[in-house]
Amino acid sequence: PAPRETKALSLTEVAQTMNAYDDMQNVVLRGRPVIQISAKHQAVNLDRLQQAVDDYVQRHAEWKGRRFEVVQGDVEMPQVPEGRQDLVVIQIAPVSQSGKTLADVRVVVDGQTYGKGVQVGLTEMHPFWSATRPLARGETLTADAVEKRWISEPDAARFYPAHVAVVGMELRRSLQAGQILAAGMLAQPVCARRGEMVQVMSNRGGLTVSLRARALSDGRRDEHILCVNEQSGRKMQVRLVQPRSALLEDEPGGPKT
């Protein structure tokens, strides 16, 4: 049982346990005995273990900016005496050829080091973008609509990693609060629609020229579309950079203005 708890054992449980020993198989139990057992030890506190790992990462420059999570199923925690428990990470190091990262941890109870410590496996966490609130399809992402979420997913191809700029992108599907932005969910925003007037900038020979032209098709940021200069009637290819703003792109045969 857990420390400070008592468990009552039935006669059947006692008999089954004793039967595992060869020299006890001929023992006959009779009566209605009441057997109680209690634990005098405590398990290593997993929450404190995680905090010890976090503290170590923050104190050591070579690990700063990274996060690790204790792999609970891969840890054999010893039973330690009751008392104030402190956990100190001695080192974190990758294991060659295995791809694992291990932490050497010292267990201290009431100021006394217990045993030789334990070694625990760690999983590295990676930051990805997630929604802070429900978001509708077609909505343009703002800074308050997304936040970093750390998960143990090394394959950045599945989601949008936090180093990718997503503010200003347009959603292709609706999202729930807390949902991670998966690949293919975002599109560049529409910067011009057919028939709209676009401010076109041209830089040549140190001279910057600005003119207005009408878009001949819809286009998203960084896409090329054709526009027409209504004063001259000439068509030009431009690259959209902002809503209703574009840069003039030279075409073979020279610029068209």
Coordinates of N, CA and C in Angstrom, one line a residue:
P1 N 0.8 -1.2 0.0 CA 0.0 0.0 0.0 C 0.9 1.3 0.0
A2 N 0.2 2.4 -0.2 CA 0.9 3.7 -0.2 C 1.4 3.9 1.2
P3 N 2.4 4.8 1.4 CA 2.9 5.1 2.8 C 1.8 5.6 3.6
R4 N 1.8 5.3 4.9 CA 0.8 5.7 5.9 C -0.6 5.1 5.7
E5 N -0.7 4.1 4.8 CA -2.0 3.5 4.6 C -1.8 2.0 5.0
T6 N -2.9 1.4 5.5 CA -2.9 0.0 5.9 C -3.8 -0.8 5.1
K7 N -3.4 -2.0 4.7 CA -4.2 -2.9 3.9 C -4.4 -4.2 4.6
A8 N -5.7 -4.6 4.7 CA -6.0 -5.9 5.3 C -6.0 -7.0 4.3
L9 N -5.4 -8.2 4.6 CA -5.3 -9.3 3.7 C -6.2 -10.4 4.1
S10 N -6.9 -11.0 3.2 CA -7.7 -12.1 3.5 C -6.9 -13.4 3.6
L11 N -7.5 -14.5 4.1 CA -6.9 -15.7 4.3 C -6.5 -16.3 2.9
T12 N -7.3 -16.1 1.9 CA -7.0 -16.6 0.6 C -5.8 -15.9 0.0
E13 N -5.7 -14.6 0.2 CA -4.5 -13.8 -0.3 C -3.2 -14.3 0.4
V14 N -3.3 -14.6 1.6 CA -2.1 -15.1 2.4 C -1.7 -16.4 1.9
A15 N -2.7 -17.3 1.7 CA -2.4 -18.7 1.2 C -1.8 -18.7 -0.2
Q16 N -2.3 -17.9 -1.1 CA -1.8 -17.8 -2.4 C -0.3 -17.3 -2.4
T17 N -0.1 -16.3 -1.6 CA 1.3 -15.8 -1.5 C 2.3 -16.9 -0.9
M18 N 1.9 -17.6 0.1 CA 2.7 -18.6 0.7 C 2.9 -19.8 -0.3
N19 N 1.9 -20.0 -1.1 CA 2.0 -21.2 -2.0 C 3.1 -21.0 -3.0
A20 N 3.6 -19.8 -3.2 CA 4.7 -19.6 -4.2 C 6.0 -20.1 -3.7
Y21 N 6.1 -20.4 -2.4 CA 7.4 -20.9 -1.8 C 7.2 -22.4 -1.6
D22 N 8.2 -23.2 -2.1 CA 8.2 -24.6 -2.1 C 8.0 -25.2 -0.6
D23 N 8.7 -24.6 0.3 CA 8.7 -25.1 1.7 C 7.4 -24.7 2.5
M24 N 6.5 -24.0 1.8 CA 5.3 -23.5 2.5 C 4.0 -24.2 1.9
Q25 N 4.2 -25.0 0.8 CA 3.0 -25.6 0.2 C 2.3 -26.6 1.0
N26 N 2.9 -27.1 2.0 CA 2.2 -28.1 2.8 C 1.6 -27.5 4.1
V27 N 1.7 -26.2 4.2 CA 1.1 -25.5 5.4 C -0.4 -25.3 5.2
V28 N -1.1 -25.6 6.3 CA -2.6 -25.5 6.3 C -3.0 -24.3 7.1
L29 N -3.8 -23.4 6.6 CA -4.2 -22.2 7.3 C -5.7 -22.5 7.8
R30 N -5.9 -22.1 9.0 CA -7.3 -22.3 9.5 C -7.7 -21.0 10.3
G31 N -9.0 -20.9 10.5 CA -9.5 -19.8 11.3 C -9.8 -18.6 10.5
R32 N -9.9 -17.4 11.2 CA -10.2 -16.2 10.5 C -9.2 -15.1 11.0
P33 N -7.9 -15.3 10.6 CA -6.9 -14.3 11.0 C -7.1 -13.0 10.3
V34 N -6.7 -11.9 10.9 CA -6.7 -10.6 10.3 C -5.3 -10.1 10.2
I35 N -4.8 -10.0 9.0 CA -3.4 -9.6 8.8 C -3.4 -8.3 8.2
Q36 N -2.7 -7.3 8.8 CA -2.6 -6.0 8.2 C -1.1 -5.6 7.9
I37 N -0.9 -5.0 6.8 CA 0.4 -4.5 6.5 C 0.4 -3.0 6.2
S38 N 1.5 -2.4 6.4 CA 1.6 -0.9 6.1 C 3.0 -0.6 5.6
A39 N 3.1 0.4 4.8 CA 4.3 0.8 4.1 C 5.1 1.8 5.0
K40 N 6.4 1.6 5.1 CA 7.3 2.5 5.8 C 8.1 3.4 4.9
H41 N 7.9 3.2 3.6 CA 8.7 4.0 2.6 C 7.8 4.8 1.7
Q42 N 8.4 5.6 0.9 CA 7.6 6.5 -0.1 C 8.3 6.3 -1.4
A43 N 7.5 6.5 -2.5 CA 8.1 6.5 -3.8 C 8.6 7.8 -4.2
V44 N 9.6 7.8 -5.2 CA 10.1 9.1 -5.6 C 9.0 9.9 -6.3
N45 N 8.9 11.2 -5.9 CA 7.9 12.0 -6.3 C 8.1 12.5 -7.8
L46 N 7.2 12.0 -8.7 CA 7.4 12.3 -10.1 C 7.3 13.8 -10.5
D47 N 6.5 14.5 -9.8 CA 6.3 16.0 -10.0 C 7.6 16.7 -9.6
R48 N 8.2 16.3 -8.5 CA 9.5 16.9 -8.1 C 10.6 16.5 -9.0
L49 N 10.5 15.3 -9.5 CA 11.5 14.9 -10.5 C 11.5 15.7 -11.7
Q50 N 10.3 16.0 -12.2 CA 10.2 16.8 -13.4 C 10.7 18.2 -13.1
Q51 N 10.4 18.7 -12.0 CA 10.8 20.1 -11.6 C 12.4 20.1 -11.5
A52 N 13.0 19.0 -11.0 CA 14.4 19.0 -10.9 C 15.1 19.0 -12.3
V53 N 14.4 18.3 -13.3 CA 14.9 18.3 -14.7 C 14.8 19.7 -15.2
D54 N 13.6 20.4 -15.0 CA 13.4 21.7 -15.5 C 14.5 22.7 -15.0
D55 N 14.7 22.6 -13.7 CA 15.7 23.5 -13.0 C 17.1 23.3 -13.6
Y56 N 17.5 22.0 -13.9 CA 18.8 21.7 -14.4 C 18.9 22.3 -15.8
V57 N 17.9 22.2 -16.6 CA 17.9 22.7 -18.0 C 18.1 24.3 -18.0
Q58 N 17.4 24.9 -17.1 CA 17.5 26.4 -17.0 C 18.9 26.9 -16.5
R59 N 19.5 26.1 -15.7 CA 20.8 26.5 -15.1 C 22.0 26.2 -16.1
H60 N 21.9 25.4 -17.1 CA 23.0 25.0 -17.9 C 22.8 25.6 -19.3
A61 N 23.7 26.4 -19.8 CA 23.6 27.1 -21.0 C 23.4 26.2 -22.2
E62 N 24.1 25.0 -22.2 CA 24.0 24.1 -23.4 C 22.6 23.5 -23.5
W63 N 21.8 23.6 -22.5 CA 20.4 23.0 -22.6 C 19.3 24.1 -22.7
K64 N 19.7 25.4 -22.5 CA 18.7 26.4 -22.4 C 17.9 26.5 -23.7
G65 N 16.6 26.8 -23.6 CA 15.7 26.8 -24.7 C 15.1 25.5 -25.1
R66 N 15.5 24.4 -24.4 CA 15.0 23.1 -24.7 C 14.2 22.6 -23.5
R67 N 13.3 21.7 -23.8 CA 12.5 21.1 -22.7 C 12.5 19.6 -22.8
F68 N 12.5 19.0 -21.6 CA 12.4 17.5 -21.6 C 11.3 17.1 -20.6
E69 N 10.7 16.0 -20.9 CA 9.7 15.4 -20.1 C 10.2 14.0 -19.6
V70 N 10.0 13.8 -18.3 CA 10.3 12.5 -17.8 C 9.4 11.4 -18.3
V71 N 10.1 10.3 -18.8 CA 9.3 9.2 -19.4 C 8.9 8.3 -18.2
Q72 N 7.7 8.4 -17.7 CA 7.3 7.7 -16.5 C 7.4 6.2 -16.6
G73 N 7.0 5.7 -17.8 CA 6.9 4.3 -18.0 C 8.3 3.6 -18.1
D74 N 9.3 4.5 -18.3 CA 10.7 4.0 -18.5 C 11.6 4.2 -17.3
V75 N 10.9 4.4 -16.1 CA 11.7 4.7 -14.9 C 11.3 3.7 -13.8
E76 N 12.3 3.1 -13.3 CA 12.1 2.2 -12.1 C 12.5 3.0 -10.9
M77 N 11.4 3.4 -10.2 CA 11.6 4.3 -9.0 C 11.8 3.4 -7.8
P78 N 12.9 3.7 -7.0 CA 13.1 3.0 -5.8 C 12.2 3.5 -4.7
Q79 N 12.0 2.6 -3.7 CA 11.3 3.1 -2.5 C 12.3 3.7 -1.5
V80 N 12.0 4.9 -1.1 CA 13.0 5.6 -0.2 C 12.3 5.8 1.1
P81 N 13.1 6.0 2.2 CA 12.5 6.2 3.5 C 11.6 7.5 3.6
E82 N 10.6 7.4 4.5 CA 9.8 8.6 4.7 C 10.6 9.8 5.2
G83 N 10.1 11.0 4.8 CA 10.8 12.2 5.2 C 10.7 13.2 4.1
R84 N 11.4 14.3 4.3 CA 11.4 15.4 3.2 C 12.3 14.9 2.1
Q85 N 11.7 14.9 0.9 CA 12.4 14.3 -0.3 C 12.8 15.5 -1.2
D86 N 14.1 15.5 -1.5 CA 14.7 16.4 -2.5 C 15.3 15.6 -3.6
L87 N 15.2 16.1 -4.8 CA 15.7 15.4 -6.0 C 16.7 16.4 -6.7
V88 N 17.9 16.0 -7.0 CA 18.8 16.8 -7.7 C 19.4 16.1 -8.9
V89 N 19.2 16.8 -10.1 CA 19.8 16.2 -11.3 C 21.3 16.5 -11.4
I90 N 22.0 15.5 -11.5 CA 23.5 15.6 -11.6 C 23.9 15.9 -13.0
Q91 N 23.4 15.3 -14.0 CA 23.7 15.5 -15.4 C 22.6 15.0 -16.3
I92 N 22.5 15.6 -17.5 CA 21.7 15.2 -18.5 C 22.6 14.9 -19.7
A93 N 22.4 13.7 -20.3 CA 23.3 13.4 -21.4 C 22.6 12.5 -22.4
P94 N 22.9 12.6 -23.7 CA 22.3 11.7 -24.7 C 23.1 10.4 -24.6
V95 N 22.4 9.3 -24.9 CA 23.1 8.0 -25.0 C 23.5 7.7 -26.4
S96 N 24.7 7.4 -26.6 CA 25.2 7.2 -28.0 C 24.5 6.0 -28.6
Q97 N 24.1 6.2 -29.9 CA 23.6 5.2 -30.8 C 22.2 4.8 -30.4
S98 N 21.6 5.2 -29.3 CA 20.3 4.8 -28.9 C 19.3 5.9 -29.2
G99 N 19.7 7.1 -29.3 CA 18.8 8.2 -29.5 C 18.1 8.6 -28.2
K100 N 18.4 8.0 -27.1 CA 17.7 8.4 -25.8 C 18.5 9.5 -25.1
T101 N 17.8 10.2 -24.2 CA 18.5 11.1 -23.3 C 18.2 10.7 -21.9
L102 N 19.2 10.6 -21.1 CA 19.1 10.2 -19.7 C 19.5 11.3 -18.7
A103 N 18.8 11.2 -17.6 CA 19.2 12.1 -16.5 C 19.6 11.3 -15.3
D104 N 20.8 11.6 -14.7 CA 21.3 11.0 -13.5 C 20.7 11.9 -12.3
V105 N 20.0 11.2 -11.4 CA 19.3 12.0 -10.3 C 19.7 11.5 -9.0
R106 N 20.1 12.4 -8.1 CA 20.4 12.1 -6.7 C 19.1 12.2 -5.8
V107 N 18.8 11.2 -5.0 CA 17.7 11.3 -4.1 C 18.1 11.6 -2.7
V108 N 17.6 12.7 -2.1 CA 18.0 13.1 -0.8 C 16.8 13.1 0.1
V109 N 16.8 12.4 1.2 CA 15.7 12.4 2.2 C 16.2 12.9 3.5
D110 N 15.6 14.0 4.0 CA 16.0 14.6 5.2 C 17.4 15.0 5.3
G111 N 17.9 15.5 4.1 CA 19.3 15.9 4.1 C 20.3 14.8 3.8
Q112 N 19.9 13.6 3.8 CA 20.8 12.4 3.6 C 20.6 11.8 2.2
T113 N 21.7 11.6 1.5 CA 21.6 11.0 0.1 C 21.2 9.6 0.3
Y114 N 20.2 9.1 -0.5 CA 19.7 7.8 -0.4 C 20.3 7.0 -1.6
G115 N 21.0 5.9 -1.3 CA 21.5 5.0 -2.3 C 22.4 5.7 -3.3
K116 N 22.5 5.1 -4.5 CA 23.4 5.6 -5.5 C 22.7 6.5 -6.6
G117 N 21.4 6.8 -6.2 CA 20.7 7.6 -7.2 C 20.0 6.8 -8.2
V118 N 19.2 7.5 -9.1 CA 18.5 6.8 -10.1 C 18.8 7.4 -11.5
Q119 N 18.5 6.7 -12.5 CA 18.7 7.2 -13.9 C 17.4 7.1 -14.6
V120 N 16.9 8.2 -15.2 CA 15.6 8.3 -15.8 C 15.7 8.7 -17.2
G121 N 14.8 8.2 -18.0 CA 14.8 8.5 -19.4 C 14.0 9.8 -19.7
L122 N 14.4 10.6 -20.6 CA 13.7 11.9 -20.9 C 13.3 11.9 -22.4
T123 N 12.2 12.6 -22.7 CA 11.7 12.8 -24.0 C 11.8 14.3 -24.3
E124 N 12.4 14.7 -25.4 CA 12.5 16.1 -25.7 C 11.2 16.6 -26.3
M125 N 10.8 17.8 -25.8 CA 9.6 18.5 -26.2 C 10.0 19.5 -27.2
H126 N 9.0 19.8 -28.2 CA 9.2 20.7 -29.2 C 8.1 21.7 -29.3
P127 N 8.3 23.0 -29.6 CA 7.2 24.0 -29.6 C 6.5 24.1 -30.9
F128 N 5.2 24.0 -30.9 CA 4.4 24.2 -32.1 C 3.3 25.2 -31.8
W129 N 2.7 25.7 -32.9 CA 1.6 26.7 -32.7 C 0.3 26.0 -32.5
S130 N -0.5 26.5 -31.5 CA -1.8 26.0 -31.3 C -2.8 27.2 -31.1
A131 N -4.1 26.9 -31.3 CA -5.1 28.0 -31.2 C -5.4 28.3 -29.7
T132 N -5.5 29.6 -29.4 CA -5.8 30.0 -28.1 C -7.4 30.1 -27.9
R133 N -8.1 30.0 -29.0 CA -9.6 30.1 -28.9 C -10.1 29.4 -30.2
P134 N -11.4 29.2 -30.2 CA -12.0 28.6 -31.4 C -11.8 29.6 -32.6
L135 N -11.4 29.1 -33.7 CA -11.1 29.9 -34.9 C -11.9 29.4 -36.1
A136 N -12.4 30.3 -36.9 CA -13.3 29.9 -38.0 C -12.5 29.9 -39.3
R137 N -13.0 29.0 -40.2 CA -12.4 28.9 -41.5 C -12.4 30.3 -42.2
G138 N -11.3 30.6 -42.9 CA -11.2 31.9 -43.5 C -10.7 33.0 -42.7
E139 N -10.6 32.8 -41.4 CA -10.1 33.8 -40.4 C -8.6 34.0 -40.6
T140 N -8.2 35.3 -40.5 CA -6.8 35.6 -40.5 C -6.2 35.6 -39.1
L141 N -5.1 34.8 -39.0 CA -4.5 34.7 -37.7 C -3.9 36.0 -37.2
T142 N -4.2 36.3 -35.9 CA -3.6 37.4 -35.2 C -2.6 36.9 -34.1
A143 N -1.9 37.8 -33.5 CA -0.9 37.4 -32.5 C -1.6 36.8 -31.3
D144 N -2.8 37.2 -30.9 CA -3.5 36.7 -29.8 C -4.3 35.4 -30.1
A145 N -4.3 35.0 -31.3 CA -5.1 33.8 -31.7 C -4.2 32.5 -31.6
V146 N -2.9 32.6 -31.4 CA -2.1 31.5 -31.4 C -1.1 31.6 -30.2
E147 N -0.6 30.4 -29.8 CA 0.4 30.4 -28.7 C 1.2 29.1 -28.9
K148 N 2.4 29.1 -28.3 CA 3.3 28.0 -28.4 C 2.8 26.9 -27.5
R149 N 2.9 25.6 -28.0 CA 2.5 24.5 -27.2 C 3.6 23.4 -27.4
W150 N 4.2 23.0 -26.2 CA 5.3 22.0 -26.3 C 4.8 20.6 -26.2
I151 N 5.1 19.8 -27.2 CA 4.7 18.4 -27.3 C 5.9 17.6 -27.7
S152 N 5.9 16.3 -27.5 CA 7.0 15.4 -27.9 C 6.7 14.9 -29.3
E153 N 6.9 15.8 -30.2 CA 6.7 15.5 -31.6 C 7.8 16.0 -32.4
P154 N 8.8 15.2 -32.7 CA 10.0 15.7 -33.4 C 9.8 16.0 -34.9
D155 N 8.7 15.4 -35.5 CA 8.5 15.5 -36.9 C 7.8 16.8 -37.2
A156 N 8.5 17.9 -37.5 CA 7.9 19.2 -37.8 C 7.0 19.2 -39.0
A157 N 7.1 18.2 -39.9 CA 6.3 18.2 -41.1 C 4.9 18.0 -40.8
R158 N 4.5 17.5 -39.6 CA 3.1 17.2 -39.3 C 2.4 18.5 -38.8
F159 N 3.2 19.4 -38.2 CA 2.6 20.6 -37.6 C 3.4 21.8 -38.0
Y160 N 2.9 23.0 -37.6 CA 3.7 24.2 -37.8 C 4.5 24.5 -36.6
P161 N 5.9 24.4 -36.7 CA 6.8 24.6 -35.6 C 6.7 26.1 -35.2
A162 N 7.1 26.4 -34.0 CA 7.0 27.8 -33.5 C 7.9 28.8 -34.2
H163 N 9.0 28.3 -34.9 CA 9.9 29.2 -35.6 C 9.3 29.7 -36.9
V164 N 8.2 29.1 -37.3 CA 7.5 29.5 -38.6 C 6.5 30.6 -38.3
A165 N 6.6 31.7 -39.0 CA 5.7 32.8 -38.8 C 4.3 32.5 -39.4
V166 N 3.3 32.5 -38.5 CA 1.9 32.2 -39.0 C 1.0 33.3 -38.8
V167 N 1.3 34.4 -38.1 CA 0.5 35.5 -38.0 C 0.3 36.2 -39.4
G168 N -1.0 36.4 -39.7 CA -1.3 37.0 -41.0 C -1.7 35.9 -42.0
M169 N -1.6 34.7 -41.6 CA -2.0 33.6 -42.5 C -3.5 33.4 -42.4
E170 N -4.1 32.7 -43.4 CA -5.5 32.5 -43.5 C -5.8 31.0 -43.2
L171 N -6.8 30.8 -42.4 CA -7.2 29.4 -42.1 C -8.0 28.7 -43.2
R172 N -7.6 27.5 -43.5 CA -8.4 26.7 -44.5 C -9.5 25.9 -43.8
R173 N -9.4 25.8 -42.5 CA -10.5 25.0 -41.8 C -10.6 25.6 -40.4
S174 N -11.7 25.3 -39.8 CA -12.0 25.8 -38.4 C -11.1 25.0 -37.4
L175 N -10.8 25.6 -36.3 CA -10.0 25.0 -35.2 C -10.7 25.2 -33.9
Q176 N -10.5 24.2 -33.0 CA -10.9 24.3 -31.6 C -9.8 24.9 -30.7
A177 N -10.2 25.5 -29.6 CA -9.2 26.0 -28.7 C -8.2 24.9 -28.2
G178 N -6.9 25.2 -28.3 CA -5.9 24.3 -27.9 C -5.5 23.3 -29.0
Q179 N -6.2 23.3 -30.2 CA -5.8 22.5 -31.3 C -4.5 22.9 -31.9
I180 N -3.6 22.0 -32.2 CA -2.3 22.3 -32.9 C -2.6 22.5 -34.3
L181 N -1.9 23.5 -34.9 CA -2.0 23.8 -36.3 C -1.3 22.8 -37.1
A182 N -2.0 22.0 -37.9 CA -1.3 20.9 -38.7 C -1.0 21.5 -40.1
A183 N -0.1 20.8 -40.7 CA 0.4 21.2 -42.0 C -0.8 21.1 -43.0
G184 N -0.9 22.2 -43.8 CA -2.0 22.3 -44.8 C -3.2 23.0 -44.3
M185 N -3.2 23.4 -43.0 CA -4.3 24.2 -42.5 C -4.3 25.7 -42.8
L186 N -3.1 26.2 -43.2 CA -3.0 27.6 -43.5 C -2.7 27.9 -44.9
A187 N -3.1 29.1 -45.3 CA -2.8 29.6 -46.7 C -2.4 31.0 -46.6
Q188 N -1.6 31.5 -47.5 CA -1.3 32.9 -47.5 C -2.6 33.7 -47.7
P189 N -2.7 34.9 -47.1 CA -3.9 35.6 -47.2 C -4.1 36.2 -48.6
V190 N -5.4 36.4 -49.0 CA -5.7 37.0 -50.2 C -5.4 38.5 -50.1
C191 N -4.5 38.9 -51.0 CA -4.1 40.3 -51.0 C -4.8 41.2 -52.0
A192 N -5.3 40.6 -53.0 CA -6.0 41.4 -54.1 C -7.1 40.5 -54.7
R193 N -8.2 41.1 -55.0 CA -9.3 40.3 -55.7 C -9.5 41.0 -57.1
R194 N -10.0 40.2 -58.0 CA -10.2 40.7 -59.4 C -11.0 42.0 -59.4
G195 N -10.5 43.0 -60.1 CA -11.2 44.3 -60.2 C -10.7 45.3 -59.1
E196 N -10.0 44.9 -58.1 CA -9.6 45.8 -57.1 C -8.4 46.6 -57.6
M197 N -8.2 47.8 -57.1 CA -7.0 48.6 -57.4 C -5.9 48.3 -56.5
V198 N -4.7 48.1 -57.1 CA -3.5 47.7 -56.4 C -2.4 48.7 -56.5
Q199 N -1.8 49.1 -55.4 CA -0.6 50.0 -55.5 C 0.6 49.2 -55.9
V200 N 1.2 49.6 -57.0 CA 2.3 48.9 -57.6 C 3.6 49.7 -57.4
M201 N 4.6 49.2 -56.8 CA 5.9 49.8 -56.7 C 6.9 49.3 -57.7
S202 N 7.7 50.2 -58.3 CA 8.7 49.7 -59.2 C 10.0 50.4 -58.8
N203 N 11.1 49.7 -58.7 CA 12.4 50.2 -58.3 C 13.4 49.9 -59.4
R204 N 13.9 50.9 -60.1 CA 14.8 50.7 -61.2 C 15.8 51.9 -61.2
G205 N 17.1 51.5 -61.2 CA 18.2 52.5 -61.3 C 18.1 53.5 -60.1
G206 N 17.7 53.1 -58.9 CA 17.7 54.0 -57.8 C 16.4 54.8 -57.8
L207 N 15.6 54.7 -58.8 CA 14.3 55.5 -58.8 C 13.1 54.6 -58.5
T208 N 12.3 55.1 -57.6 CA 11.1 54.4 -57.1 C 9.9 55.0 -57.7
V209 N 9.1 54.2 -58.5 CA 7.9 54.7 -59.1 C 6.7 54.0 -58.5
S210 N 5.7 54.7 -58.2 CA 4.5 54.1 -57.7 C 3.3 54.4 -58.6
L211 N 2.5 53.4 -58.9 CA 1.3 53.6 -59.8 C 0.2 52.7 -59.3
R212 N -1.0 53.0 -59.8 CA -2.1 52.2 -59.4 C -2.6 51.4 -60.6
A213 N -2.9 50.2 -60.4 CA -3.3 49.3 -61.5 C -4.5 48.4 -61.0
R214 N -5.3 47.9 -62.0 CA -6.4 47.1 -61.6 C -6.0 45.6 -61.7
A215 N -6.3 44.8 -60.7 CA -6.0 43.4 -60.7 C -6.9 42.7 -61.6
L216 N -6.4 41.8 -62.4 CA -7.1 41.0 -63.4 C -7.5 39.6 -62.9
S217 N -7.1 39.3 -61.7 CA -7.4 38.0 -61.0 C -7.2 38.1 -59.5
D218 N -7.7 37.2 -58.8 CA -7.5 37.1 -57.4 C -6.0 36.6 -57.2
G219 N -5.4 37.0 -56.0 CA -4.1 36.6 -55.7 C -3.8 36.6 -54.2
R220 N -3.0 35.7 -53.8 CA -2.5 35.7 -52.4 C -1.1 36.3 -52.3
R221 N -0.7 36.5 -51.0 CA 0.6 37.0 -50.8 C 1.7 36.2 -51.5
D222 N 2.6 36.8 -52.1 CA 3.8 36.2 -52.8 C 3.4 35.6 -54.1
E223 N 2.1 35.6 -54.5 CA 1.7 35.1 -55.8 C 1.8 36.2 -56.9
H224 N 2.0 35.7 -58.1 CA 2.1 36.7 -59.3 C 0.7 36.7 -60.0
I225 N 0.3 38.0 -60.3 CA -0.9 38.2 -61.0 C -0.7 39.2 -62.1
L226 N -1.6 39.3 -63.0 CA -1.5 40.4 -64.0 C -2.4 41.5 -63.6
C227 N -1.9 42.7 -63.8 CA -2.7 44.0 -63.5 C -2.6 44.8 -64.8
V228 N -3.5 45.7 -64.9 CA -3.6 46.6 -66.1 C -3.5 48.1 -65.6
N229 N -2.5 48.8 -66.2 CA -2.4 50.2 -66.0 C -3.5 50.9 -66.8
E230 N -4.6 51.4 -66.2 CA -5.7 51.9 -66.9 C -5.4 53.2 -67.6
Q231 N -4.3 53.9 -67.3 CA -4.0 55.1 -68.0 C -3.4 54.8 -69.4
S232 N -2.5 53.7 -69.3 CA -1.8 53.4 -70.6 C -2.4 52.2 -71.3
G233 N -3.2 51.4 -70.6 CA -3.8 50.2 -71.1 C -2.9 49.0 -71.2
R234 N -1.7 49.2 -70.7 CA -0.7 48.1 -70.7 C -0.9 47.2 -69.5
K235 N -0.6 45.9 -69.7 CA -0.6 44.9 -68.7 C 0.8 44.7 -68.1
M236 N 0.8 44.3 -66.8 CA 2.1 44.1 -66.1 C 1.9 42.9 -65.2
Q237 N 3.0 42.2 -64.9 CA 3.0 41.1 -63.9 C 3.6 41.7 -62.6
V238 N 2.8 41.5 -61.6 CA 3.3 42.0 -60.3 C 3.3 40.8 -59.2
R239 N 4.0 41.0 -58.2 CA 4.1 40.1 -57.1 C 3.4 40.7 -55.8
L240 N 2.4 40.1 -55.3 CA 1.6 40.7 -54.2 C 2.5 40.5 -52.9
V241 N 2.6 41.6 -52.2 CA 3.4 41.6 -50.9 C 2.5 41.9 -49.7
Q242 N 1.5 42.7 -49.9 CA 0.6 43.1 -48.8 C -0.8 43.2 -49.4
P243 N -1.8 43.4 -48.5 CA -3.2 43.7 -49.1 C -3.1 44.9 -50.0
R244 N -3.5 44.6 -51.3 CA -3.6 45.7 -52.3 C -2.3 46.4 -52.5
S245 N -1.2 45.7 -52.4 CA 0.1 46.3 -52.6 C 1.0 45.2 -53.2
A246 N 1.8 45.7 -54.3 CA 2.6 44.7 -55.0 C 3.8 45.4 -55.5
L247 N 4.8 44.5 -56.0 CA 6.0 44.9 -56.6 C 6.0 44.5 -58.1
L248 N 6.5 45.4 -58.9 CA 6.5 45.1 -60.4 C 7.5 44.1 -60.7
E249 N 7.1 43.0 -61.4 CA 8.0 42.0 -61.8 C 8.4 42.1 -63.3
D250 N 9.7 42.2 -63.6 CA 10.1 42.3 -65.0 C 9.8 41.0 -65.7
E251 N 9.4 41.1 -66.9 CA 9.1 40.0 -67.8 C 10.1 40.0 -68.9
P252 N 10.4 38.8 -69.6 CA 11.2 38.7 -70.7 C 10.8 39.7 -71.8
G253 N 11.7 40.5 -72.4 CA 11.3 41.5 -73.4 C 11.3 42.9 -72.8
G254 N 11.6 43.0 -71.5 CA 11.7 44.3 -70.9 C 10.5 44.7 -70.1
P255 N 10.6 45.7 -69.3 CA 9.5 46.1 -68.4 C 8.3 46.7 -69.2
K256 N 7.1 46.5 -68.6 CA 5.9 47.0 -69.2 C 5.3 48.0 -68.2
T257 N 5.2 49.2 -68.6 CA 4.6 50.2 -67.7 C 3.5 51.0 -68.4

